[in-house]
XYZ file of C-alpha atoms in Angstrom:
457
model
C -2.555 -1.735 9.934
C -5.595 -3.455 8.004
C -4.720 -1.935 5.054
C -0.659 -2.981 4.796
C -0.163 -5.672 2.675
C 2.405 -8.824 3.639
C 5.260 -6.938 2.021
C 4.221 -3.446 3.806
C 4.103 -5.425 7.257
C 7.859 -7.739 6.555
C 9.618 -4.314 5.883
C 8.111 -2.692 8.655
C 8.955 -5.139 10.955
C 12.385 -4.923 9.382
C 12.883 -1.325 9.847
C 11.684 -1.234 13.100
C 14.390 -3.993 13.915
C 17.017 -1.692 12.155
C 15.612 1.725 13.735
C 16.301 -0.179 16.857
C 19.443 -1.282 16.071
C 20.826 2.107 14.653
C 19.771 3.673 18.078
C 21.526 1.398 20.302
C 24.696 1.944 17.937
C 24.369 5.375 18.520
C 24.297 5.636 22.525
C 27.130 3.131 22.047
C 29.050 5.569 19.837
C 27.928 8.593 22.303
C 28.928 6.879 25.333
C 32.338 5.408 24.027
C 33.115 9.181 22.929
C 32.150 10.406 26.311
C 34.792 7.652 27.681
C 37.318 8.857 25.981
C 36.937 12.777 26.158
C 37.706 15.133 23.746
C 40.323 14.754 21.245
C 42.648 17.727 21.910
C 43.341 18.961 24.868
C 43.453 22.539 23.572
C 40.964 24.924 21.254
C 44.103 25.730 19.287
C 45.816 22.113 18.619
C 47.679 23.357 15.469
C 48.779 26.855 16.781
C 50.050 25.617 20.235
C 52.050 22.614 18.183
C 53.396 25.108 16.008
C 54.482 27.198 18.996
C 56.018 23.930 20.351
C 57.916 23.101 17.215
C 59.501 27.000 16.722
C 60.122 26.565 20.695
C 62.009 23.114 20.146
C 63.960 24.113 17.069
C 64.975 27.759 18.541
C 67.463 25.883 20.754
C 68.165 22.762 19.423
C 71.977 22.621 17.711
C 72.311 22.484 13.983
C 72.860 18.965 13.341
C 69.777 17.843 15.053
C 67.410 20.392 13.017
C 66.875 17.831 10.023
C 65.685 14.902 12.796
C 63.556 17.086 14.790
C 61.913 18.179 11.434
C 61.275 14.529 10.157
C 59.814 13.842 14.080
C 57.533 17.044 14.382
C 56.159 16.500 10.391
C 52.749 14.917 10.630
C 49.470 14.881 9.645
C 48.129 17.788 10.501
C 51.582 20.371 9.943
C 54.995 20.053 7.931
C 58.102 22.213 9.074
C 61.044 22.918 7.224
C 63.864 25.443 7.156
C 64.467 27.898 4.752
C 66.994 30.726 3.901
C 63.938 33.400 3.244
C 60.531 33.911 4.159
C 58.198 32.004 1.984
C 55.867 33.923 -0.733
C 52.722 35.756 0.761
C 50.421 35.530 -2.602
C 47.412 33.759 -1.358
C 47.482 34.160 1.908
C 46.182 36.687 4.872
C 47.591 37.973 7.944
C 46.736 36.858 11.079
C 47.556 39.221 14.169
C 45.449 37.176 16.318
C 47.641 33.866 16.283
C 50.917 35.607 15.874
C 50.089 37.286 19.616
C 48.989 33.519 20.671
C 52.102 32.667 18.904
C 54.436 35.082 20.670
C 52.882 34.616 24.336
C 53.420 30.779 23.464
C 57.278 30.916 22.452
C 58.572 34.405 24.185
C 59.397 35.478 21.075
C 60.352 39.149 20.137
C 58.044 41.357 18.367
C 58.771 40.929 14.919
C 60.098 37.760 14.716
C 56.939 35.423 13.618
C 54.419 35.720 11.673
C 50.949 33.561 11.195
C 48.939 33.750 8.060
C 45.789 32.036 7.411
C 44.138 31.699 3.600
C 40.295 31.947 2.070
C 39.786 27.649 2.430
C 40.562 28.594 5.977
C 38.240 31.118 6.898
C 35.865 31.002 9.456
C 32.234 30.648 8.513
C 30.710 34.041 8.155
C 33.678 35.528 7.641
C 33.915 37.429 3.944
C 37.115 37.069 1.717
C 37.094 40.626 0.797
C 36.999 42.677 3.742
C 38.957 40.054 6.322
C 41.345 43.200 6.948
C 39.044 45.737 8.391
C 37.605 43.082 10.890
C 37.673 44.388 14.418
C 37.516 40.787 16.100
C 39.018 39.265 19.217
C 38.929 36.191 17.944
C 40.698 34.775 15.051
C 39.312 35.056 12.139
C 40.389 31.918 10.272
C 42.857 28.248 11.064
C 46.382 28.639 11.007
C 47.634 27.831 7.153
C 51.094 28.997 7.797
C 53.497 30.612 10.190
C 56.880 31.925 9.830
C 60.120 32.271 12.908
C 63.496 33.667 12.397
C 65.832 31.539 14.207
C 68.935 32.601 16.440
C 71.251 31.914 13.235
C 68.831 33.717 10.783
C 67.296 31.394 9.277
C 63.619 30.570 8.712
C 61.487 27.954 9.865
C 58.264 27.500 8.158
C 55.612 25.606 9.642
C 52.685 25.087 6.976
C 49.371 23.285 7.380
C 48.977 19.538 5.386
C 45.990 19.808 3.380
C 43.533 17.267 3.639
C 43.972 13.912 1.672
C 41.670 13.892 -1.225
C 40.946 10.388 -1.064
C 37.285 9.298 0.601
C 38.734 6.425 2.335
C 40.356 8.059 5.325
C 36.635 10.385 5.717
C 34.702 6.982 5.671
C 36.742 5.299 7.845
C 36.472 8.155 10.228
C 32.665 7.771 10.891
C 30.971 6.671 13.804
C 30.060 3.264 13.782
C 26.549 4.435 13.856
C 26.489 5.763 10.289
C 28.037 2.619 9.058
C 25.336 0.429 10.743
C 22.605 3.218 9.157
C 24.318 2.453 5.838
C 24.028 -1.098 6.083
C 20.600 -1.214 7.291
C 19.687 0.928 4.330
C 21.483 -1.715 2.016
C 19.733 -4.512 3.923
C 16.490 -3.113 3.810
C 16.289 -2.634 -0.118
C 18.235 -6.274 -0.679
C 14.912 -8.071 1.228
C 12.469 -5.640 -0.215
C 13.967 -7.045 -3.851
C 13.480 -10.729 -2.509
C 10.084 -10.093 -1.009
C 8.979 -9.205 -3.999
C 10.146 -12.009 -5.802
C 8.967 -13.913 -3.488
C 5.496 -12.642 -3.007
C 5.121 -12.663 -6.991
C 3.547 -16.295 -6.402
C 1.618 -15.697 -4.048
C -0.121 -12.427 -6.096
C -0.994 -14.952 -8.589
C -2.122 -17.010 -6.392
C -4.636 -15.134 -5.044
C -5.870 -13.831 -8.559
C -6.309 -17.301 -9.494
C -8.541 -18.021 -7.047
C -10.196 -15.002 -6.861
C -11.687 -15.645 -10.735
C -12.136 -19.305 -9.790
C -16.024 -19.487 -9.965
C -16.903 -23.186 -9.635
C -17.338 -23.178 -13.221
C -13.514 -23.938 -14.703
C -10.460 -24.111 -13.616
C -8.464 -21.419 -13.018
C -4.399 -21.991 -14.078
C -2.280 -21.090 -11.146
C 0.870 -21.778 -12.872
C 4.121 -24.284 -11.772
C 4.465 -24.336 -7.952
C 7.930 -22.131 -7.539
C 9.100 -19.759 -4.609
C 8.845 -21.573 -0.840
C 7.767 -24.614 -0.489
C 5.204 -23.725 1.640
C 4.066 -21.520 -1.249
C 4.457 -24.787 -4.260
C 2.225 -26.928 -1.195
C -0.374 -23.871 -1.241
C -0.607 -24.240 -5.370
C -0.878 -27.598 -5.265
C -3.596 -27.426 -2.617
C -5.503 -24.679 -4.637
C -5.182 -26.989 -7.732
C -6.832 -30.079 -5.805
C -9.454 -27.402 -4.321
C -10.291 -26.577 -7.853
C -10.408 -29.724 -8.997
C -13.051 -31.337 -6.015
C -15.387 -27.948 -6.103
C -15.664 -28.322 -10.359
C -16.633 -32.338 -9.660
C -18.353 -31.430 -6.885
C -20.603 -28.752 -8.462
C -20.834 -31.593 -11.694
C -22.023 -33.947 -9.538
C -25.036 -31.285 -7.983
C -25.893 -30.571 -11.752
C -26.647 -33.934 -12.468
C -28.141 -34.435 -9.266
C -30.611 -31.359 -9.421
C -31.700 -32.518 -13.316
C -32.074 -35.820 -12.241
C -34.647 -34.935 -8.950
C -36.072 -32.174 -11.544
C -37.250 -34.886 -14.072
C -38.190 -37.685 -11.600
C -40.129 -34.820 -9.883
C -42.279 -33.627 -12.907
C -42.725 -36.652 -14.349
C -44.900 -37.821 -10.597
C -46.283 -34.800 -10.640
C -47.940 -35.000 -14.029
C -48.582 -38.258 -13.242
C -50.578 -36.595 -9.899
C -52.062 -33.822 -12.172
C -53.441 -36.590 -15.281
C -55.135 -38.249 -12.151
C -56.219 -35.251 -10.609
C -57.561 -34.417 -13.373
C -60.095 -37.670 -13.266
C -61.863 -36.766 -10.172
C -65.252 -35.928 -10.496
C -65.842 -33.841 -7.578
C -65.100 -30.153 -9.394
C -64.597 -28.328 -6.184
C -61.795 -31.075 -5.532
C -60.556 -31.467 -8.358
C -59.875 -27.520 -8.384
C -58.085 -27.617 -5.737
C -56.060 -30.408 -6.070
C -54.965 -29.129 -9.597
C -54.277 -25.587 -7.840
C -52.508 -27.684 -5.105
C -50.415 -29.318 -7.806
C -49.420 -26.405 -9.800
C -48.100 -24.711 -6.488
C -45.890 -27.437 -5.785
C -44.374 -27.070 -9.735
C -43.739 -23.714 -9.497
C -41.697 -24.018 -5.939
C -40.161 -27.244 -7.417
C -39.468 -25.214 -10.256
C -38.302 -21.774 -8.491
C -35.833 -24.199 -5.763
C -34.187 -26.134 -8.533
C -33.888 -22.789 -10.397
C -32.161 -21.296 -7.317
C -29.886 -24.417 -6.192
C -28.529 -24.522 -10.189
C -28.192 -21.265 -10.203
C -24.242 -21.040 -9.265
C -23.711 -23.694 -11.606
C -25.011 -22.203 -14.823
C -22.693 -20.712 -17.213
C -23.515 -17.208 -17.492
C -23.304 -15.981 -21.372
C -21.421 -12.183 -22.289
C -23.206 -10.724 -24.532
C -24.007 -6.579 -24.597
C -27.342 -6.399 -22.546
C -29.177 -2.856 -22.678
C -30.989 -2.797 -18.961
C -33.070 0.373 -20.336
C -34.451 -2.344 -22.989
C -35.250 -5.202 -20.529
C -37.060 -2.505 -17.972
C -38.881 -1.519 -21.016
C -40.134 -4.478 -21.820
C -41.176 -6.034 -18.552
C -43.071 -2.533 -17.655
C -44.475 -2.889 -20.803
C -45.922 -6.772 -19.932
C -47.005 -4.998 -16.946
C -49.006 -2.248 -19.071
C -50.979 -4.719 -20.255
C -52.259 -5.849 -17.033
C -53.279 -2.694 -16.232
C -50.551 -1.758 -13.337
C -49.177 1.796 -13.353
C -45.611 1.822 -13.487
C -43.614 4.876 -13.582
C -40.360 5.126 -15.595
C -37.905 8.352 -14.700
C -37.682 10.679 -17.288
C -33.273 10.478 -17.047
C -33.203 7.283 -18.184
C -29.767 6.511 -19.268
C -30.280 4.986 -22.826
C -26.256 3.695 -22.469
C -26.423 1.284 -19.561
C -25.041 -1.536 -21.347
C -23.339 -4.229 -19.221
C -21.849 -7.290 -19.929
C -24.361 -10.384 -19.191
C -26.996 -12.746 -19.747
C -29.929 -11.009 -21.151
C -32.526 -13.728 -20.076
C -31.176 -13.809 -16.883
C -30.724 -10.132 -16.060
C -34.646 -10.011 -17.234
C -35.355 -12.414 -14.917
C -33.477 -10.019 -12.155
C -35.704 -6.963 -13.511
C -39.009 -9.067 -13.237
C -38.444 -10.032 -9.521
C -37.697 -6.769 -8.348
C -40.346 -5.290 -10.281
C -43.037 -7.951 -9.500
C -42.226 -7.576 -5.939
C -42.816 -3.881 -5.751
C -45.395 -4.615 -7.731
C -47.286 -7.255 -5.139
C -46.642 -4.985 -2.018
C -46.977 -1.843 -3.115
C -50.111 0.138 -2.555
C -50.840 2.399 -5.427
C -47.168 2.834 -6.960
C -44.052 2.037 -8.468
C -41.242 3.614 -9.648
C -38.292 2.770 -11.922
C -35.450 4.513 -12.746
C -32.083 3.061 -15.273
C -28.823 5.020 -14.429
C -25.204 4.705 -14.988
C -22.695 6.841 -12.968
C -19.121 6.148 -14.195
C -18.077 2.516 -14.361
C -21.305 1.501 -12.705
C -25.109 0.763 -14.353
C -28.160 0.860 -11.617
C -31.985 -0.234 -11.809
C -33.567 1.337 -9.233
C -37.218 -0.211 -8.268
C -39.288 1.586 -5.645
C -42.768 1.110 -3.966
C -44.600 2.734 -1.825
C -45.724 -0.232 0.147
C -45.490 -1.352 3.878
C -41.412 -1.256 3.135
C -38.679 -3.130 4.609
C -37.527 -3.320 8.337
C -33.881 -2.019 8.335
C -33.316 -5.106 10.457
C -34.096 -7.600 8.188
C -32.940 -5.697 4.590
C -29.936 -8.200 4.185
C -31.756 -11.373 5.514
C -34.919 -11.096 2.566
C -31.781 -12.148 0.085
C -31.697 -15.349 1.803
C -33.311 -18.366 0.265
C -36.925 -18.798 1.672
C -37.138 -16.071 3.961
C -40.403 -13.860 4.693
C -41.159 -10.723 6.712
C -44.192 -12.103 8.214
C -46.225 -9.089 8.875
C -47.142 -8.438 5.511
C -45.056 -10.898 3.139
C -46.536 -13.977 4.274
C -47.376 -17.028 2.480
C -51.108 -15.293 1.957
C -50.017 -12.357 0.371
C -46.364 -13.105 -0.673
C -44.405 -16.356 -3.351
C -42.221 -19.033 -2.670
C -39.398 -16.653 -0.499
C -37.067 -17.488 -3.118
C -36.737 -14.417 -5.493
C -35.001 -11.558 -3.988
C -32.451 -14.440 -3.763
C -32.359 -15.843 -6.945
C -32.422 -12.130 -8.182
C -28.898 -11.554 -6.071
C -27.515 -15.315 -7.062
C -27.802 -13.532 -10.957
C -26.347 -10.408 -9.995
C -23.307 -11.524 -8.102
C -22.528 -13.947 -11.082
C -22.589 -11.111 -12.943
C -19.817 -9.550 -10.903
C -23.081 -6.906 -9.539
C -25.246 -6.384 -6.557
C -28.868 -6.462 -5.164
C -29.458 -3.925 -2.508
C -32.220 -2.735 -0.267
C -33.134 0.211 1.198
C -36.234 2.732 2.052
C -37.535 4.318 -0.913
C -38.775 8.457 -0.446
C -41.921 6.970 -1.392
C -42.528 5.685 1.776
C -41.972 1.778 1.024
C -38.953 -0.624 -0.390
C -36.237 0.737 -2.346
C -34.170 -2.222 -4.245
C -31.012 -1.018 -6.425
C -29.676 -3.374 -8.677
C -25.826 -2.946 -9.320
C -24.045 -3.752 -12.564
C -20.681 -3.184 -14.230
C -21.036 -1.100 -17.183
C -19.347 -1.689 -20.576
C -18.517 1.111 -23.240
């Protein structure tokens, strides 16, 4: 059920409703049948009416015939009298209802005949070989019978063929079927206006979804329900307090950033007046500390409010320059020989370097004698894959050492490890870039952090 969508869960709801509805109908229908039995009273309804008919007419006086043949004439048969037998072209014999016939009536050998025709037939009875069939049964519906009256004449009693028009078949269903129908009819009618009413909605939630803080995202004229135009207009005045909102913390952050360093070079032009060398050391080391975690925070807290340039950014390039910067300080850094030379993603390229340079310079200040990086692209998706083989990280803490600040204090402490601040900066740049940063064990015994990216081209 997680997976249905609105629409999925209205129309099952609704065709649970109708399922529900369509059963009752049916017992209904099953039990009012029940009520009123079955429908004949007889397995032979047209061959025991004809046998009434030639029983009626055999000794009714001439005058009457014509009224007893306009009362007897109905849906089902038609009798009429006729000076001769009527054609046999079309039609085949049937002993079997002539002897039902005879025992019926009492008439004389010879003096009736029943015929039944190929639209008549049994099922599983064959056209072509109905005369050699050995059957007690009959082998087809009465289509016509023939009597000789007392006065010689004949009576001919012939099936009515079935109306061609639908109407009186439709009307003849259960009222189950009709119900069926109708919640068929129902069901596609709402599925059409769920749609068209969802289609808001849809856009809705697209809107917001590439809403980024940045600019606004249009969500179109309120239409559809109101509650539906009150949800636009609340995503519009959402949109429009999170972009001031996020202006305001920009000017805020660059105004604390300059009031900041300019006391701090104040502190540092002063420090730099003691006499004491020892102290003055430290106070300048002191000093710079506190400007680079000035610098790193207000780097972090603006970091969802920078706009991030799209520009083509080869990650093979940016790996090969920062392990090149890293050459020349003498650390070994190994690059896999399948390098993809097409991961290309969409991005900023000073800020994706700045992703490389934190994974990198973290595996390279815990590892303890190597590193390895590999650039990949499978399908749609561009990795950087960064792996020490240092003390690792707990599987219990791999999602908190994203958060802002956060150390594993066994061996990341402030003695041996920075300001806490750039695994997450590293995933604040990758998740504006629509990627990931992940961590996991590496095979060579330590941390193992994959950076995810969208690939272009």
């Amino acid at each position: 059920m997680a997976r249905i969508g609105l629409l999925g869960r209205i129309m099952l709801l609704l065709l649970g409703a109708l399922s529900l509805m369509v059963l009752a109908t049916v017992a209904l229908d099953g039990w009012q049948r029940r009520q009123e039995g079955p429908r004949f009273a007889t397995r032979f309804p047209r061959v025991d009416q004809a046998a009434s008919i030639m029983t009626l007419l055999r000794g009714a006086e001439p005058v009457l015939r014509p009224a007893i043949l306009k009362a007897v004439s109905g849906e089902a048969l038609r009798a009429e009298i006729a000076d001769s037998a009527p054609d046999e072209a079309g039609l085949i014999r049937e002993p079997r209802l002539e002897r039902r016939l005879r025992r019926m009536t009492g008439a004389p050998e010879g003096s009736l005949r029943a015929y039944t025709d190929t639209a008549m037939l049994h099922p599983g009875v064959d056209p072509g070989d109905v005369n050699d069939r050995n059957q007690n049964g009959p082998i087809g519906k009465l289509a016509t019978a023939t009597y000789r009256l007392p006065d010689g004449r004949i009576l001919v009693i012939s099936a009515v063929e079935k109306h061609r028009s639908i109407m009186p078949w439709l009307l003849g269903q259960p009222l189950s079927l009709w119900v069926a129908v109708l919640g068929a009819v129902v069901a596609a009618l709402v599925l059409v206006g769920t749609r068209h009413e969802l289609a808001p909605l849809r856009r809705l939630t697209e809107a917001v979804t590439r809403f980024d803080g940045r600019a606004h995202q249009p969500v179109g004229t309120p239409k559809g329900a109101p509650e539906i135009r009150r949800l636009s207009q609340a995503i519009r005045d959402m949109q429009d307090r999170i972009v001031g909102l996020l202006g305001e913390r920009s000017l805020l952050i660059g105004a604390i950033s300059h009031d900041l360093k300019t006391y701090l070079t104040r502190l540092r032009l002063r420090a730099e007046g003691v006499a004491d060398p020892e102290r003055r050391d430290r106070l300048v080391e002191d000093l710079d500390a506190m400007t680079a975690l000035i610098d790193t925070s207000l780097g972090f807290a603006r970091g969802t409010a920078v706009e991030v340039g799209r520009t083509a950014v080869d990650l093979g390039d940016l790996v090969a320059v920062e392990v090149a910067e890293h050459a020349v300080q003498d650390t070994d850094i190994q690059i896999a020989d399948d390098d993809e030379q097409d991961a290309v993603v969409a991005g900023d390229a000073v800020a994706l370097r700045r992703v490389i340079a934190n994974l990198i310079g973290n595996a390279v200040k815990f590892r303890h004698s190597s590193v390895a990086v590999a650039v990949q692209r499978t399908g749609g998706l561009c990795r950087v894959v960064v792996e020490d083989d240092g003390p690792g990280i707990p599987e219990a803490e791999r999602a908190a050492v994203f958060s802002p600040f956060y150390r594993i204090e066994r061996s990341r402490n402030r003695e041996t490890g920075g300001t806490g601040l750039g695994l997450a900066i590293a995933q604040q740049i990758a998740e504006v870039h629509g990627g990931t940063v992940m961590a996991d064990a590496s095979p060579l015994g330590g941390a193992r952090l994959v950076l995810s990216l969208p690939a272009i081209g």
